[in-house]
Amino acid sequence: MKAKLLSRIKETWGIGMIEGVIWEVPEPVPPSEHRIKYRLVYVVDGVRVVGYDNERGKGDHKHVRGREMPYVFTNASTLISDFMRDIQEIDR
C-alpha cells in the first residue's frame, strides 16, 4: 500500500492561514502506533500559533503559542476538531 492522501487544507482563517495534510501510511511513523501521518498549522503574520504533527522520533504532539506538548491521537476527524478548537480558543 502506498500513502493515501486523506485531507489537504489551505485556507484563510480569522487573522491567519490554516495549512495541513493528513495521510494514511502503510506503517506507523515511530513512535506513533497508528497509520496516520499529519501536519496541521495555523500561522499568523508568519508565526506558527498552533501546530499539530507526528514527526518521526517525536510522535504525536502539538504546539500552542510556542509551547510543545503531547497530543493523544484517536482518529483523523477528532484530530481536525481538536486543532480547530485550539485555533478558536486563540482567536477569542
Short mmCIF file of N, CA, C and O in Angstrom, two decimals:
data_model
loop_
_atom_site.label_atom_id
_atom_site.label_comp_id
_atom_site.label_asym_id
_atom_site.label_seq_id
_atom_site.Cartn_x
_atom_site.Cartn_y
_atom_site.Cartn_z
N MET A 1 0.85 -1.19 0.00
CA MET A 1 0.00 0.00 0.00
C MET A 1 0.88 1.25 0.00
O MET A 1 1.82 1.37 0.77
N LYS A 2 0.56 2.17 -0.86
CA LYS A 2 1.23 3.47 -0.86
C LYS A 2 0.49 4.40 0.10
O LYS A 2 -0.62 4.13 0.50
N ALA A 3 1.14 5.51 0.44
CA ALA A 3 0.48 6.51 1.27
C ALA A 3 -0.75 7.04 0.52
O ALA A 3 -0.72 7.24 -0.69
N LYS A 4 -1.83 7.24 1.26
CA LYS A 4 -3.09 7.72 0.68
C LYS A 4 -3.44 9.07 1.32
O LYS A 4 -3.57 9.16 2.54
N LEU A 5 -3.58 10.10 0.49
CA LEU A 5 -3.95 11.42 0.98
C LEU A 5 -5.40 11.39 1.46
O LEU A 5 -6.30 11.05 0.70
N LEU A 6 -5.62 11.75 2.72
CA LEU A 6 -6.97 11.80 3.27
C LEU A 6 -7.53 13.21 3.26
O LEU A 6 -8.73 13.41 3.08
N SER A 7 -6.66 14.20 3.49
CA SER A 7 -7.14 15.58 3.54
C SER A 7 -5.99 16.54 3.27
O SER A 7 -4.87 16.31 3.71
N ARG A 8 -6.29 17.59 2.55
CA ARG A 8 -5.34 18.69 2.32
C ARG A 8 -6.11 19.98 2.58
O ARG A 8 -7.19 20.18 2.04
N ILE A 9 -5.53 20.84 3.41
CA ILE A 9 -6.19 22.08 3.80
C ILE A 9 -5.25 23.25 3.53
O ILE A 9 -4.08 23.18 3.87
N LYS A 10 -5.78 24.30 2.93
CA LYS A 10 -5.05 25.56 2.81
C LYS A 10 -6.09 26.64 2.63
O LYS A 10 -6.71 26.76 1.58
N GLU A 11 -6.31 27.42 3.69
CA GLU A 11 -7.33 28.46 3.63
C GLU A 11 -7.07 29.54 4.66
O GLU A 11 -6.44 29.30 5.68
N THR A 12 -7.61 30.69 4.38
CA THR A 12 -7.56 31.79 5.33
C THR A 12 -8.53 31.50 6.46
O THR A 12 -9.63 31.00 6.23
N TRP A 13 -8.11 31.78 7.69
CA TRP A 13 -8.97 31.58 8.85
C TRP A 13 -8.70 32.71 9.83
O TRP A 13 -7.56 32.91 10.25
N GLY A 14 -9.72 33.44 10.21
CA GLY A 14 -9.53 34.54 11.15
C GLY A 14 -8.50 35.52 10.62
O GLY A 14 -8.59 35.96 9.49
N ILE A 15 -7.50 35.79 11.43
CA ILE A 15 -6.45 36.72 11.03
C ILE A 15 -5.23 35.99 10.46
O ILE A 15 -4.19 36.59 10.22
N GLY A 16 -5.36 34.67 10.25
CA GLY A 16 -4.21 33.88 9.80
C GLY A 16 -4.54 32.94 8.66
O GLY A 16 -5.51 33.13 7.93
N MET A 17 -3.72 31.89 8.55
CA MET A 17 -3.83 30.90 7.48
C MET A 17 -3.70 29.51 8.10
O MET A 17 -2.83 29.28 8.94
N ILE A 18 -4.58 28.61 7.68
CA ILE A 18 -4.51 27.20 8.06
C ILE A 18 -3.93 26.44 6.88
O ILE A 18 -4.33 26.64 5.74
N GLU A 19 -3.00 25.55 7.19
CA GLU A 19 -2.43 24.70 6.15
C GLU A 19 -2.13 23.34 6.75
O GLU A 19 -1.70 23.25 7.91
N GLY A 20 -2.37 22.27 6.00
CA GLY A 20 -2.04 20.95 6.52
C GLY A 20 -2.38 19.82 5.58
O GLY A 20 -3.07 20.00 4.58
N VAL A 21 -1.84 18.65 5.93
CA VAL A 21 -2.13 17.42 5.20
C VAL A 21 -2.28 16.28 6.20
O VAL A 21 -1.66 16.29 7.26
N ILE A 22 -3.12 15.33 5.83
CA ILE A 22 -3.30 14.11 6.61
C ILE A 22 -3.22 12.94 5.64
O ILE A 22 -3.91 12.92 4.63
N TRP A 23 -2.33 11.99 5.94
CA TRP A 23 -2.10 10.82 5.10
C TRP A 23 -2.38 9.55 5.88
O TRP A 23 -2.11 9.47 7.08
N GLU A 24 -2.85 8.54 5.18
CA GLU A 24 -2.84 7.18 5.72
C GLU A 24 -1.60 6.52 5.13
O GLU A 24 -1.43 6.52 3.90
N VAL A 25 -0.74 5.99 5.97
CA VAL A 25 0.54 5.42 5.52
C VAL A 25 0.55 3.91 5.78
O VAL A 25 -0.18 3.41 6.64
N PRO A 26 1.39 3.17 5.04
CA PRO A 26 1.40 1.72 5.18
C PRO A 26 1.86 1.23 6.56
O PRO A 26 1.39 0.20 7.04
N GLU A 27 2.76 1.96 7.19
CA GLU A 27 3.29 1.60 8.50
C GLU A 27 3.25 2.82 9.41
O GLU A 27 3.44 3.94 8.95
N PRO A 28 3.07 2.64 10.72
CA PRO A 28 3.12 3.77 11.65
C PRO A 28 4.45 4.52 11.56
O PRO A 28 5.48 3.92 11.26
N VAL A 29 4.41 5.81 11.84
CA VAL A 29 5.62 6.64 11.90
C VAL A 29 6.08 6.61 13.36
O VAL A 29 5.44 7.20 14.22
N PRO A 30 7.17 5.88 13.65
CA PRO A 30 7.58 5.72 15.05
C PRO A 30 7.85 7.05 15.76
O PRO A 30 8.35 7.97 15.12
N PRO A 31 7.49 7.19 17.00
CA PRO A 31 6.92 6.18 17.89
C PRO A 31 5.40 6.08 17.87
O PRO A 31 4.82 5.39 18.69
N SER A 32 4.71 6.76 16.95
CA SER A 32 3.25 6.61 16.85
C SER A 32 2.91 5.16 16.54
O SER A 32 3.68 4.47 15.86
N GLU A 33 1.76 4.71 16.98
CA GLU A 33 1.35 3.33 16.74
C GLU A 33 0.21 3.22 15.73
O GLU A 33 -0.26 2.14 15.44
N HIS A 34 -0.24 4.35 15.19
CA HIS A 34 -1.32 4.36 14.21
C HIS A 34 -0.73 4.65 12.83
O HIS A 34 0.42 5.05 12.70
N ARG A 35 -1.53 4.46 11.78
CA ARG A 35 -1.05 4.64 10.41
C ARG A 35 -1.48 5.97 9.80
O ARG A 35 -1.65 6.07 8.59
N ILE A 36 -1.61 6.99 10.61
CA ILE A 36 -1.94 8.32 10.11
C ILE A 36 -0.73 9.23 10.31
O ILE A 36 -0.18 9.31 11.40
N LYS A 37 -0.30 9.89 9.24
CA LYS A 37 0.79 10.87 9.27
C LYS A 37 0.15 12.22 9.01
O LYS A 37 -0.63 12.36 8.06
N TYR A 38 0.48 13.22 9.83
CA TYR A 38 -0.20 14.51 9.67
C TYR A 38 0.68 15.66 10.08
O TYR A 38 1.63 15.52 10.85
N ARG A 39 0.34 16.81 9.52
CA ARG A 39 0.89 18.09 9.97
C ARG A 39 -0.17 19.15 9.67
O ARG A 39 -0.68 19.24 8.55
N LEU A 40 -0.51 19.89 10.70
CA LEU A 40 -1.50 20.96 10.60
C LEU A 40 -0.91 22.18 11.27
O LEU A 40 -0.30 22.07 12.33
N VAL A 41 -1.10 23.34 10.66
CA VAL A 41 -0.52 24.56 11.24
C VAL A 41 -1.46 25.74 11.02
O VAL A 41 -2.12 25.84 9.99
N TYR A 42 -1.50 26.60 12.02
CA TYR A 42 -2.20 27.88 11.94
C TYR A 42 -1.13 28.95 12.11
O TYR A 42 -0.45 29.00 13.14
N VAL A 43 -0.97 29.78 11.08
CA VAL A 43 0.09 30.80 11.05
C VAL A 43 -0.53 32.19 11.00
O VAL A 43 -1.46 32.43 10.22
N VAL A 44 -0.02 33.09 11.83
CA VAL A 44 -0.45 34.48 11.84
C VAL A 44 0.79 35.34 11.69
O VAL A 44 1.74 35.20 12.47
N ASP A 45 0.80 36.20 10.67
CA ASP A 45 1.95 37.08 10.41
C ASP A 45 3.26 36.32 10.34
O ASP A 45 4.28 36.75 10.90
N GLY A 46 3.24 35.14 9.71
CA GLY A 46 4.46 34.35 9.53
C GLY A 46 4.91 33.55 10.74
O GLY A 46 5.96 32.93 10.72
N VAL A 47 4.11 33.54 11.81
CA VAL A 47 4.47 32.84 13.04
C VAL A 47 3.49 31.69 13.29
O VAL A 47 2.27 31.90 13.24
N ARG A 48 4.03 30.49 13.56
CA ARG A 48 3.16 29.36 13.91
C ARG A 48 2.54 29.64 15.27
O ARG A 48 3.24 29.79 16.27
N VAL A 49 1.22 29.68 15.33
CA VAL A 49 0.49 29.91 16.57
C VAL A 49 0.00 28.57 17.13
O VAL A 49 0.07 28.32 18.33
N VAL A 50 -0.50 27.71 16.24
CA VAL A 50 -0.94 26.36 16.62
C VAL A 50 -0.41 25.39 15.57
O VAL A 50 -0.49 25.67 14.37
N GLY A 51 0.13 24.27 16.01
CA GLY A 51 0.59 23.24 15.09
C GLY A 51 0.40 21.86 15.69
O GLY A 51 0.58 21.68 16.90
N TYR A 52 0.00 20.92 14.87
CA TYR A 52 -0.12 19.52 15.29
C TYR A 52 0.68 18.70 14.28
O TYR A 52 0.57 18.90 13.08
N ASP A 53 1.48 17.75 14.78
CA ASP A 53 2.19 16.85 13.86
C ASP A 53 2.67 15.61 14.60
O ASP A 53 2.60 15.53 15.82
N ASN A 54 3.13 14.66 13.83
CA ASN A 54 3.70 13.44 14.40
C ASN A 54 4.98 13.07 13.65
O ASN A 54 5.07 12.05 13.02
N GLU A 55 5.95 13.93 13.79
CA GLU A 55 7.22 13.69 13.10
C GLU A 55 7.92 12.47 13.69
O GLU A 55 7.76 12.13 14.85
N ARG A 56 8.69 11.82 12.82
CA ARG A 56 9.44 10.63 13.21
C ARG A 56 10.34 10.94 14.40
O ARG A 56 11.01 11.96 14.43
N GLY A 57 10.31 10.07 15.41
CA GLY A 57 11.14 10.23 16.59
C GLY A 57 10.48 11.03 17.71
O GLY A 57 10.89 10.91 18.85
N LYS A 58 9.48 11.83 17.40
CA LYS A 58 8.80 12.62 18.42
C LYS A 58 7.40 12.12 18.71
O LYS A 58 6.87 12.33 19.79
N GLY A 59 6.76 11.53 17.73
CA GLY A 59 5.39 11.05 17.91
C GLY A 59 4.38 12.17 17.88
O GLY A 59 4.67 13.30 17.47
N ASP A 60 3.18 11.85 18.32
CA ASP A 60 2.06 12.80 18.28
C ASP A 60 2.28 13.92 19.30
O ASP A 60 2.51 13.66 20.48
N HIS A 61 2.21 15.16 18.81
CA HIS A 61 2.36 16.30 19.71
C HIS A 61 1.76 17.54 19.05
O HIS A 61 1.42 17.52 17.88
N LYS A 62 1.61 18.58 19.88
CA LYS A 62 1.08 19.84 19.34
C LYS A 62 1.89 21.00 19.90
O LYS A 62 2.59 20.87 20.91
N HIS A 63 1.79 22.11 19.19
CA HIS A 63 2.46 23.35 19.57
C HIS A 63 1.37 24.41 19.71
O HIS A 63 0.57 24.60 18.79
N VAL A 64 1.32 25.08 20.84
CA VAL A 64 0.36 26.16 21.04
C VAL A 64 1.11 27.35 21.62
O VAL A 64 1.68 27.25 22.72
N ARG A 65 1.16 28.43 20.83
CA ARG A 65 1.85 29.66 21.25
C ARG A 65 3.26 29.39 21.78
O ARG A 65 3.65 29.87 22.83
N GLY A 66 4.01 28.60 21.03
CA GLY A 66 5.41 28.36 21.39
C GLY A 66 5.66 27.23 22.37
O GLY A 66 6.79 26.86 22.60
N ARG A 67 4.60 26.68 22.94
CA ARG A 67 4.75 25.55 23.87
C ARG A 67 4.47 24.24 23.15
O ARG A 67 3.45 24.11 22.47
N GLU A 68 5.36 23.26 23.31
CA GLU A 68 5.14 21.94 22.74
C GLU A 68 4.62 21.01 23.83
O GLU A 68 5.12 21.04 24.95
N MET A 69 3.60 20.22 23.48
CA MET A 69 3.03 19.28 24.45
C MET A 69 2.56 18.02 23.74
O MET A 69 2.29 18.06 22.54
N PRO A 70 2.46 16.91 24.47
CA PRO A 70 1.97 15.67 23.85
C PRO A 70 0.53 15.83 23.36
O PRO A 70 -0.23 16.63 23.90
N TYR A 71 0.20 15.05 22.36
CA TYR A 71 -1.17 15.00 21.85
C TYR A 71 -1.57 13.53 21.76
O TYR A 71 -0.80 12.71 21.25
N VAL A 72 -2.75 13.19 22.24
CA VAL A 72 -3.24 11.81 22.17
C VAL A 72 -4.11 11.69 20.92
O VAL A 72 -5.22 12.22 20.87
N PHE A 73 -3.59 11.02 19.91
CA PHE A 73 -4.30 10.84 18.64
C PHE A 73 -5.31 9.71 18.78
O PHE A 73 -4.99 8.64 19.30
N THR A 74 -6.55 9.95 18.31
CA THR A 74 -7.55 8.88 18.27
C THR A 74 -7.98 8.56 16.85
O THR A 74 -8.04 7.40 16.46
N ASN A 75 -8.29 9.61 16.05
CA ASN A 75 -8.64 9.41 14.64
C ASN A 75 -8.54 10.76 13.92
O ASN A 75 -8.39 11.81 14.57
N ALA A 76 -8.62 10.72 12.60
CA ALA A 76 -8.41 11.93 11.80
C ALA A 76 -9.49 13.00 12.05
O ALA A 76 -9.17 14.19 12.12
N SER A 77 -10.73 12.60 12.21
CA SER A 77 -11.77 13.62 12.42
C SER A 77 -11.62 14.30 13.77
O SER A 77 -11.83 15.51 13.88
N THR A 78 -11.25 13.56 14.80
CA THR A 78 -11.01 14.15 16.11
C THR A 78 -9.79 15.06 16.06
O THR A 78 -9.78 16.14 16.68
N LEU A 79 -8.76 14.67 15.32
CA LEU A 79 -7.57 15.49 15.14
C LEU A 79 -7.95 16.87 14.59
O LEU A 79 -7.55 17.90 15.14
N ILE A 80 -8.75 16.89 13.54
CA ILE A 80 -9.16 18.17 12.93
C ILE A 80 -10.00 18.98 13.92
O ILE A 80 -9.81 20.18 14.07
N SER A 81 -10.92 18.31 14.63
CA SER A 81 -11.75 19.02 15.62
C SER A 81 -10.91 19.63 16.73
O SER A 81 -11.12 20.78 17.12
N ASP A 82 -9.93 18.87 17.23
CA ASP A 82 -9.06 19.37 18.30
C ASP A 82 -8.23 20.55 17.82
O ASP A 82 -8.07 21.56 18.52
N PHE A 83 -7.70 20.44 16.61
CA PHE A 83 -6.90 21.51 16.01
C PHE A 83 -7.74 22.79 15.87
O PHE A 83 -7.33 23.87 16.28
N MET A 84 -8.95 22.66 15.33
CA MET A 84 -9.81 23.82 15.15
C MET A 84 -10.24 24.42 16.49
O MET A 84 -10.34 25.63 16.62
N ARG A 85 -10.47 23.59 17.49
CA ARG A 85 -10.83 24.09 18.82
C ARG A 85 -9.68 24.94 19.39
O ARG A 85 -9.91 26.03 19.92
N ASP A 86 -8.44 24.48 19.24
CA ASP A 86 -7.30 25.27 19.72
C ASP A 86 -7.20 26.60 18.99
O ASP A 86 -6.91 27.63 19.60
N ILE A 87 -7.44 26.61 17.69
CA ILE A 87 -7.40 27.86 16.91
C ILE A 87 -8.50 28.81 17.40
O ILE A 87 -8.26 29.99 17.60
N GLN A 88 -9.70 28.30 17.57
CA GLN A 88 -10.81 29.13 18.01
C GLN A 88 -10.55 29.72 19.39
O GLN A 88 -10.91 30.86 19.65
N GLU A 89 -9.92 28.96 20.28
CA GLU A 89 -9.58 29.49 21.61
C GLU A 89 -8.55 30.61 21.50
O GLU A 89 -8.62 31.58 22.25
N ILE A 90 -7.62 30.50 20.57
CA ILE A 90 -6.60 31.53 20.36
C ILE A 90 -7.25 32.82 19.81
O ILE A 90 -6.92 33.91 20.20
N ASP A 91 -8.19 32.64 18.87
CA ASP A 91 -8.80 33.78 18.18
C ASP A 91 -9.84 34.53 19.02
O ASP A 91 -10.38 35.52 18.57
N ARG A 92 -10.14 34.06 20.20
CA ARG A 92 -11.15 34.75 21.04
C ARG A 92 -10.62 36.04 21.59
O ARG A 92 -9.53 36.30 21.84
#
